[in-house]
Short mmCIF file of C-alpha atoms in Angstrom, two decimals:
data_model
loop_
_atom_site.label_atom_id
_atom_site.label_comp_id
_atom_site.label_asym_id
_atom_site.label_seq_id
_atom_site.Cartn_x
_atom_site.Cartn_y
_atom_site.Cartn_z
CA UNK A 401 16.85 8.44 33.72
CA UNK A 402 17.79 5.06 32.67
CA UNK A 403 20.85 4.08 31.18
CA UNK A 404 19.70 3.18 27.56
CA UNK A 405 17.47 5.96 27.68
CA UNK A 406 20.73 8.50 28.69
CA UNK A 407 22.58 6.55 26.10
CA UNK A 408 19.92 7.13 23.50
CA UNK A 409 20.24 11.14 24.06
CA UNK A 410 23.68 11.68 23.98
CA UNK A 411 23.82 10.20 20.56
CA UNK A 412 22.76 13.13 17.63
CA UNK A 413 19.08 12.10 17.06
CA UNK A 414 17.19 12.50 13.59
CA UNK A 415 14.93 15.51 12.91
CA UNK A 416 11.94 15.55 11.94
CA UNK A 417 12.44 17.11 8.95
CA UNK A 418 14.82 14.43 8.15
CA UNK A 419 12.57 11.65 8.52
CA UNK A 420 9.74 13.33 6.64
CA UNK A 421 12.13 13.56 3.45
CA UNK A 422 13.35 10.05 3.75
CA UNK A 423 9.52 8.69 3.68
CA UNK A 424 8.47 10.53 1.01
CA UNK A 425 11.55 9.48 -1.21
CA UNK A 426 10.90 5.98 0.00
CA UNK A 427 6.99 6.62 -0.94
CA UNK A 428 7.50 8.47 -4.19
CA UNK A 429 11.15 6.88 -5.25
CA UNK A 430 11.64 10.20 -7.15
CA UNK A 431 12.86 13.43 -5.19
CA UNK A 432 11.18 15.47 -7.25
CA UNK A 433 8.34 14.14 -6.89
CA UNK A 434 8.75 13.44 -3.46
CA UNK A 435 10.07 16.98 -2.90
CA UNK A 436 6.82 18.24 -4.24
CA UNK A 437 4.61 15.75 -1.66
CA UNK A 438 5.94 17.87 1.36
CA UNK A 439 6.20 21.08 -0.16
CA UNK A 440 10.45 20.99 0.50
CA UNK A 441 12.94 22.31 -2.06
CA UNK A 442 14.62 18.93 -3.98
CA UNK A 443 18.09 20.75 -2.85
CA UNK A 444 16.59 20.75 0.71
CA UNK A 445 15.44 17.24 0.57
CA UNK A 446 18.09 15.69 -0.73
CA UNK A 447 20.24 17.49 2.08
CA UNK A 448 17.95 15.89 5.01
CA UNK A 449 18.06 12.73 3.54
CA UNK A 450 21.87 12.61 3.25
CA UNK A 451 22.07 14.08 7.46
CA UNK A 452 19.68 11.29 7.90
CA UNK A 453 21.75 8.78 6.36
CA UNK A 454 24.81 10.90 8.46
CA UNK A 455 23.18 10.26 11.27
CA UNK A 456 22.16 6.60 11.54
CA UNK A 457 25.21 5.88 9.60
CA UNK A 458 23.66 3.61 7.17
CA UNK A 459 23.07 4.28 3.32
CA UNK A 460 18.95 4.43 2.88
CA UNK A 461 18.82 4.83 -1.33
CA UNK A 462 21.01 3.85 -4.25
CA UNK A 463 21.31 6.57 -6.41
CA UNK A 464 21.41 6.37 -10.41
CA UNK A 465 21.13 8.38 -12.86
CA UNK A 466 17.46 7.29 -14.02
CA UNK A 467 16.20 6.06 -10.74
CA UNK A 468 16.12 6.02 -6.94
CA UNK A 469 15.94 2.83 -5.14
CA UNK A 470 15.65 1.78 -1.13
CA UNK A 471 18.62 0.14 0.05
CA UNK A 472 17.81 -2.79 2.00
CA UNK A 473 18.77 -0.69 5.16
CA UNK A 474 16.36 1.59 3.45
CA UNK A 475 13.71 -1.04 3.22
CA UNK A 476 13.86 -1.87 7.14
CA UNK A 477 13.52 1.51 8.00
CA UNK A 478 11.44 3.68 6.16
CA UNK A 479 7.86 1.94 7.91
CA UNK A 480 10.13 3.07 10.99
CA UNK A 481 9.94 6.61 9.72
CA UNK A 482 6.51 6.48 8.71
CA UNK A 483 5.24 5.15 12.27
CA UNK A 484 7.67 7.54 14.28
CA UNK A 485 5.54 10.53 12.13
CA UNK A 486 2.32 9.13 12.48
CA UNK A 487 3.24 9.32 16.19
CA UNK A 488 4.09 12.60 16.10
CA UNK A 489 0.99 13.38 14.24
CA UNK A 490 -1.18 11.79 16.79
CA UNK A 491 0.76 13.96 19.69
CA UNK A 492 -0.23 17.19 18.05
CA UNK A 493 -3.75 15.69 17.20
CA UNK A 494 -4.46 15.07 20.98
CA UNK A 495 -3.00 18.53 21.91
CA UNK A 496 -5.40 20.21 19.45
CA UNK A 497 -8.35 18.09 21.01
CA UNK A 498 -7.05 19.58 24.51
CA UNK A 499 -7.44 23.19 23.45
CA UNK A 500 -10.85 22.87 22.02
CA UNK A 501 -13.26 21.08 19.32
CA UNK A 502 -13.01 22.13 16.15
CA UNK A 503 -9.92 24.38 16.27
CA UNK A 504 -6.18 24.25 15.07
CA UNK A 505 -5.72 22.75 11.79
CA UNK A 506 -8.02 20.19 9.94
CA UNK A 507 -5.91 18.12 6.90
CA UNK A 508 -8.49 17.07 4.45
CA UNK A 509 -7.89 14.26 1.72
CA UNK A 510 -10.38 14.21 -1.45
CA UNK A 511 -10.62 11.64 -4.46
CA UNK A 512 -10.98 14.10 -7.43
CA UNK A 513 -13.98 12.78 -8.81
CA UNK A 514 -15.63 13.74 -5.35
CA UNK A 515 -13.46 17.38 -4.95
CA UNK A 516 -14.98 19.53 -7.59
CA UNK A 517 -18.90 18.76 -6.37
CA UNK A 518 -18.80 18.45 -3.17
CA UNK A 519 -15.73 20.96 -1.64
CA UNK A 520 -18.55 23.83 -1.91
CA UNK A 521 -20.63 22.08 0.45
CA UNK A 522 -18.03 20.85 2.66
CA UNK A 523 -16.18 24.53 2.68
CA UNK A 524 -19.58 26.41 3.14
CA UNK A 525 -20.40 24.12 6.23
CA UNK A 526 -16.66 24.78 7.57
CA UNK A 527 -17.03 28.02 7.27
CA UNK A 528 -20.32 28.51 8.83
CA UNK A 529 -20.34 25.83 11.56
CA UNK A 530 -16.45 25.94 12.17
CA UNK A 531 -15.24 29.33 11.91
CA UNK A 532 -12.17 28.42 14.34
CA UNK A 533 -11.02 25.25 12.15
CA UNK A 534 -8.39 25.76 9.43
CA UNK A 535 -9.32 23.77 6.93
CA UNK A 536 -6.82 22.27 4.46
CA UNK A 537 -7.57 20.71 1.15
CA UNK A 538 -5.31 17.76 -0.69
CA UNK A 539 -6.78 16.42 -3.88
CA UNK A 540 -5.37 12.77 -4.13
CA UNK A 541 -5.96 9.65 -5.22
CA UNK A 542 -7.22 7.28 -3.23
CA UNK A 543 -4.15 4.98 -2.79
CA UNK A 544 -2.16 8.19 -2.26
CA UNK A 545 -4.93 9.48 -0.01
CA UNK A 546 -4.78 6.45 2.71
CA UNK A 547 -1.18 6.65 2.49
CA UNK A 548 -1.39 9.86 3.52
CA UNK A 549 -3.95 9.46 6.60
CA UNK A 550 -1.86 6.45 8.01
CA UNK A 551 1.17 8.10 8.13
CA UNK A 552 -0.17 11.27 9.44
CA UNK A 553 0.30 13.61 6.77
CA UNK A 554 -3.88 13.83 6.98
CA UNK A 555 -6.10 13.98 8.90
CA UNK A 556 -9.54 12.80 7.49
CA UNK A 557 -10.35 11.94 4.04
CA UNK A 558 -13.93 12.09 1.69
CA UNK A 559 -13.56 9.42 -0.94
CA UNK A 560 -15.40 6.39 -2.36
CA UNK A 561 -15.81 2.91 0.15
CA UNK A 562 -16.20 0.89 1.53
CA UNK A 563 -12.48 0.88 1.73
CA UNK A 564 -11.88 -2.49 4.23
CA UNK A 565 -8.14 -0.74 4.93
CA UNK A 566 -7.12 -1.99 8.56
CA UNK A 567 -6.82 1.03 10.96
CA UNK A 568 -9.11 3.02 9.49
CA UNK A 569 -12.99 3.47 10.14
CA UNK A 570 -14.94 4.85 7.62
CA UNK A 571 -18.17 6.91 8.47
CA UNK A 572 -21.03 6.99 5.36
CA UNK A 573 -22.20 10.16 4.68
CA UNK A 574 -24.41 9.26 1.16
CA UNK A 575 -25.04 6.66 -1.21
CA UNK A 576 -25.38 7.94 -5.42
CA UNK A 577 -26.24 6.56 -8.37
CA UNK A 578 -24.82 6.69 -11.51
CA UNK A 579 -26.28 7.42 -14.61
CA UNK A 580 -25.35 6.87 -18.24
CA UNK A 581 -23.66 9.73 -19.94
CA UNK A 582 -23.83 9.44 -23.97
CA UNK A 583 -24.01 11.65 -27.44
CA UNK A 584 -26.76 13.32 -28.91
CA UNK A 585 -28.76 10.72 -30.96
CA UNK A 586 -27.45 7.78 -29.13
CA UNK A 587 -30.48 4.99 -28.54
CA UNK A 588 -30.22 5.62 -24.20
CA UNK A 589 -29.83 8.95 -24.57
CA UNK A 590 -32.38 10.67 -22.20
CA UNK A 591 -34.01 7.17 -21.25
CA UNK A 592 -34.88 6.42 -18.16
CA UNK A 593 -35.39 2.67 -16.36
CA UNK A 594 -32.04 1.09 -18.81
CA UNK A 595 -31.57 -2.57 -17.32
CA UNK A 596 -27.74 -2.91 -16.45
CA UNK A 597 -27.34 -5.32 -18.37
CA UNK A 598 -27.29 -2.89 -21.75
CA UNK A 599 -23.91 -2.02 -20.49
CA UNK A 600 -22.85 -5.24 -22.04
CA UNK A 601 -23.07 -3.63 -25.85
CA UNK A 602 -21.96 0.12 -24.91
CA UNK A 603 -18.06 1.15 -25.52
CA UNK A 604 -17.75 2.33 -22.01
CA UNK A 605 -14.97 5.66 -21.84
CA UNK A 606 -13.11 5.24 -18.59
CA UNK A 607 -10.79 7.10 -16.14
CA UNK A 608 -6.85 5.91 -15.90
CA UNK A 609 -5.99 3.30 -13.98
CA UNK A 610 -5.35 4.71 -10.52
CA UNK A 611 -9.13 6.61 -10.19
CA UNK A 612 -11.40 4.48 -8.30
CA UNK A 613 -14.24 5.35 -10.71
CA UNK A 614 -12.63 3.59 -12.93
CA UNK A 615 -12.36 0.63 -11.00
CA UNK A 616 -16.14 1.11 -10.02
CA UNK A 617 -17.44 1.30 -13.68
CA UNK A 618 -15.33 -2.22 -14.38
CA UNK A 619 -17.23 -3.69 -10.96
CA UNK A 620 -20.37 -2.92 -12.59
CA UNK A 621 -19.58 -4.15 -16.04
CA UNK A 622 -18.29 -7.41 -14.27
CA UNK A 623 -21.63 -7.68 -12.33
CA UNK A 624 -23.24 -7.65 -15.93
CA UNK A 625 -20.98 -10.30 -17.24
CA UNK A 626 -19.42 -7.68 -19.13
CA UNK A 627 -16.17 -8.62 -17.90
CA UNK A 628 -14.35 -9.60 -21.40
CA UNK A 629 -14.84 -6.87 -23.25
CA UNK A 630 -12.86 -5.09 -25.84
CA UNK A 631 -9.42 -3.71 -23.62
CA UNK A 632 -10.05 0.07 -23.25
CA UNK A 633 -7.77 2.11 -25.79
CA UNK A 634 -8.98 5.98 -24.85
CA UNK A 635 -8.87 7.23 -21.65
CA UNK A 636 -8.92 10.15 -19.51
CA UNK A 637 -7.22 12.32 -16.34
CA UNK A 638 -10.66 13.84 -15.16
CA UNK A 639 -14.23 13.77 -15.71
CA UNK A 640 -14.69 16.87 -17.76
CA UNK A 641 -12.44 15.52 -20.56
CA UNK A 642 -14.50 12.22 -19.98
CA UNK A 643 -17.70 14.11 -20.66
CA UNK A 644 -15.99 15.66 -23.71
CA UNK A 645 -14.91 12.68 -25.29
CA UNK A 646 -18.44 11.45 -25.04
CA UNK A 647 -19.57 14.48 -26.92
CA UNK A 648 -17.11 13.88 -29.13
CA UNK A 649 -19.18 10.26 -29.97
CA UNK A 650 -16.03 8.21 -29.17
CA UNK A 651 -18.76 5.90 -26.42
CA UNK A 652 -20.72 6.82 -23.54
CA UNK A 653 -19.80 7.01 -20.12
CA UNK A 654 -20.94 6.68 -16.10
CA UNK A 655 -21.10 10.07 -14.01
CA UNK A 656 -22.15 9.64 -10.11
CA UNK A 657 -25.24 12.00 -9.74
CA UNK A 658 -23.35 15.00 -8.15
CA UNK A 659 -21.52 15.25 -11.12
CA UNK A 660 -24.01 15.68 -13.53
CA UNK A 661 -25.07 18.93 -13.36
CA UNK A 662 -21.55 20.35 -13.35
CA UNK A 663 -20.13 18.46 -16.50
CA UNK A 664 -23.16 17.90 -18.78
CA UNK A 665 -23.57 22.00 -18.62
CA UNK A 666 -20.06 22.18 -20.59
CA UNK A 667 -21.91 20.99 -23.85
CA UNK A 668 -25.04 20.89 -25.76
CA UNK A 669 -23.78 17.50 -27.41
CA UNK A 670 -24.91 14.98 -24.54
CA UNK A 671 -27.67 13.45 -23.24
CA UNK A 672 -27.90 11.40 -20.02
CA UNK A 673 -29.97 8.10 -18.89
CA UNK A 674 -31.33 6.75 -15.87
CA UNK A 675 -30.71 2.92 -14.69
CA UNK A 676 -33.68 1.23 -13.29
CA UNK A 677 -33.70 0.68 -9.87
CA UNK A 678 -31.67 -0.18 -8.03
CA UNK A 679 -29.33 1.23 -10.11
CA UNK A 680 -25.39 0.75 -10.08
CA UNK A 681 -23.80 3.24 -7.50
CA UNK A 682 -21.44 4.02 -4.97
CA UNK A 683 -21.00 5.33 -1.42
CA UNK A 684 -19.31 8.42 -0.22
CA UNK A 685 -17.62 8.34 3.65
CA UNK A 686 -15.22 9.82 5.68
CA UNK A 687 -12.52 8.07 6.44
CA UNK A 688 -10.64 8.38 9.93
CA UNK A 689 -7.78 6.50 11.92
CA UNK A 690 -9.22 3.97 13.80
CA UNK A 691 -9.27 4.89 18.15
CA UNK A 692 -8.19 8.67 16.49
CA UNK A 693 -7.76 11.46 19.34
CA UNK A 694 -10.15 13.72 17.36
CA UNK A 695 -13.13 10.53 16.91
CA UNK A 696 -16.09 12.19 18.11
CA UNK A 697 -14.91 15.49 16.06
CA UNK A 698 -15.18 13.78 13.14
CA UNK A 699 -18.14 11.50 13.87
CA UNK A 700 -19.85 14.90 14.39
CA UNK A 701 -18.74 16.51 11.84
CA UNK A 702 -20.13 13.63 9.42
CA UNK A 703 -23.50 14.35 10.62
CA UNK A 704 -23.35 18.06 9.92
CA UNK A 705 -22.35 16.94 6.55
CA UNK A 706 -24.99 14.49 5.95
CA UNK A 707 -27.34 17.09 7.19
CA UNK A 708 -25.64 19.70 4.56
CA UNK A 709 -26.07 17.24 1.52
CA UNK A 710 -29.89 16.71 1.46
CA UNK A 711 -30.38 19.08 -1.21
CA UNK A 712 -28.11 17.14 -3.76
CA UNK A 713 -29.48 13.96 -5.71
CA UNK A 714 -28.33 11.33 -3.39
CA UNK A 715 -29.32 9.30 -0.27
CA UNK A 716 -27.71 10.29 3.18
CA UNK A 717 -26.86 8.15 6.07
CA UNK A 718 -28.26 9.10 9.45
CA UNK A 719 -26.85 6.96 12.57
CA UNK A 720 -26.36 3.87 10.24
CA UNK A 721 -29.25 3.76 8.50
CA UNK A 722 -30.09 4.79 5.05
CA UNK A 723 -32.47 7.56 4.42
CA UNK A 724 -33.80 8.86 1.31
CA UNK A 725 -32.52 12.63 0.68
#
């Protein structure tokens, strides 16, 4: 053993545990919040990050009474913490590989406006291709989501791309389009081959900011030099109180195609209408760490899922290329 190696053990080392509570505070900047990320107690958390803080005998936050901040000691170490447990993550990732494909335990990140349409698919083809795998489901946001699959705290994530996030490769499963949601009586309603470009006049009912649905319905108003319209004063956490508003007849709104059949069944107050072609849409991967132990596990098991999705309305990817589904 070398001598800075021998040094380096005799002196008390942080745990894991430790390090895992300091990233999340530094992430979230709220331990209750950040307590709640890694399922720990905020007593507990706030225990490890103190030992931590014991331990490398520097102070990592600034505690106030409204807020918790990184100290700049904090701010030099916490993408420390975050790369030691992404380490770790990849060590038990390459043991599970060892033991066999498709075994041990599979974290799965989904955007919620993919989650509620899709999970039966994905969780019937687990179940019945992949009896071994444990499966485990976050519903995230997509900022939150990539977060979590850098650091290690997932392991593969279904959400909207292309994503262009370094260190991660992203594997297209399908391509949908979206089609316009409104009330009864409204002039689109139930029309099919609307030019984009109507989208210019429509008051246009959006998710809040953080959904990247939302940011995908302001792409395609930009596209349509809709760009400076009227700032968007009602909003919603989810697409089914979306939908609802629409009933409602505050505007009209965009639904991907898996959607549709889920949300417009919760009232008899909407109709829906079809762009022409091609109309505005969006593309559903997985994404994966880039040079990941489990690669081909995943590459594989986006071609069972392609293969699973052919019965909904959108187009799957096979090898690349687009097909028609």
């Amino acid at each position: 053993m070398s001598t800075r190696i021998a040094a380096i053990t005799r002196k008390r080392q942080p745990t894991l545990a430790q390090l895992r509570a300091f990233a999340a505070v530094a992430e979230e900047l709220h331990f209750r919040d950040a307590a709640a990320a890694i399922g720990m107690s905020q007593p507990a958390l706030s225990g490890a990050v103190s030992a931590l803080e014991d331990v490398l005998g520097v102070t990592l936050l600034e505690r106030t009474t409204r807020k918790v901040l990184l100290s700049p000691a904090g701010e030099r170490l916490a993408p420390r913490a975050k790369a030691v447990l992404a380490e770790v993550s990849g060590l038990l990732e390459e043991a599970d590989v060892v033991r066999a494909p498709f075994t041990g335990t599979l974290r799965l990140g989904v955007i919620p406006t993919v989650a509620p349409y899709l999970l039966p698919t994905v969780l019937r083809l687990a179940g019945e291709r992949y009896p071994e795998l444990d499966l485990q489901v976050h519903e995230e946001q997509t900022s939150s989501l990539l977060d979590g699959l850098t650091t290690g705290r997932l392991d593969l994530l279904l959400l909207a791309g292309p994503l262009g996030a370094q260190g991660v490769t992203e594997l297209p499963v399908f391509d949908e389009d979206f089609v316009l949601v409104t009330p009864l009586g409204h002039p689109l309603g139930g029309r099919e081959g609307i030019p984009r470009a109507a989208l210019r006049e429509l008051k246009l009912l959006l998710l809040d900011e953080g959904h990247c649905l939302r940011d995908q319905a302001l792409d395609i108003c930009r596209e349509v030099g809709g760009g400076n319209r009227a700032p968007v004063t009602t909003t919603a956490a989810g697409l089914s109180t979306l939908v609802q508003l629409v009933a409602g007849g505050l505007g009209v709104t965009l639904l991907p195609r898996t959607a549709v059949a889920v949300e417009t069944s919760r009232s008899d107050q909407l109709l829906t209408g079809y762009f022409a072609g091609p109309a505005p849409s969006r593309r559903i991967a997985l994404a994966m760490r880039t040079g990941g132990a489990r690669a081909e596990e995943y590459e594989a098991l986006a071609q069972a899922l392609r293969e699973a999705v052919r019965a909904l309305p959108v187009r799957t990817w096979y090898e690349g290329a687009e097909t028609a589904g």
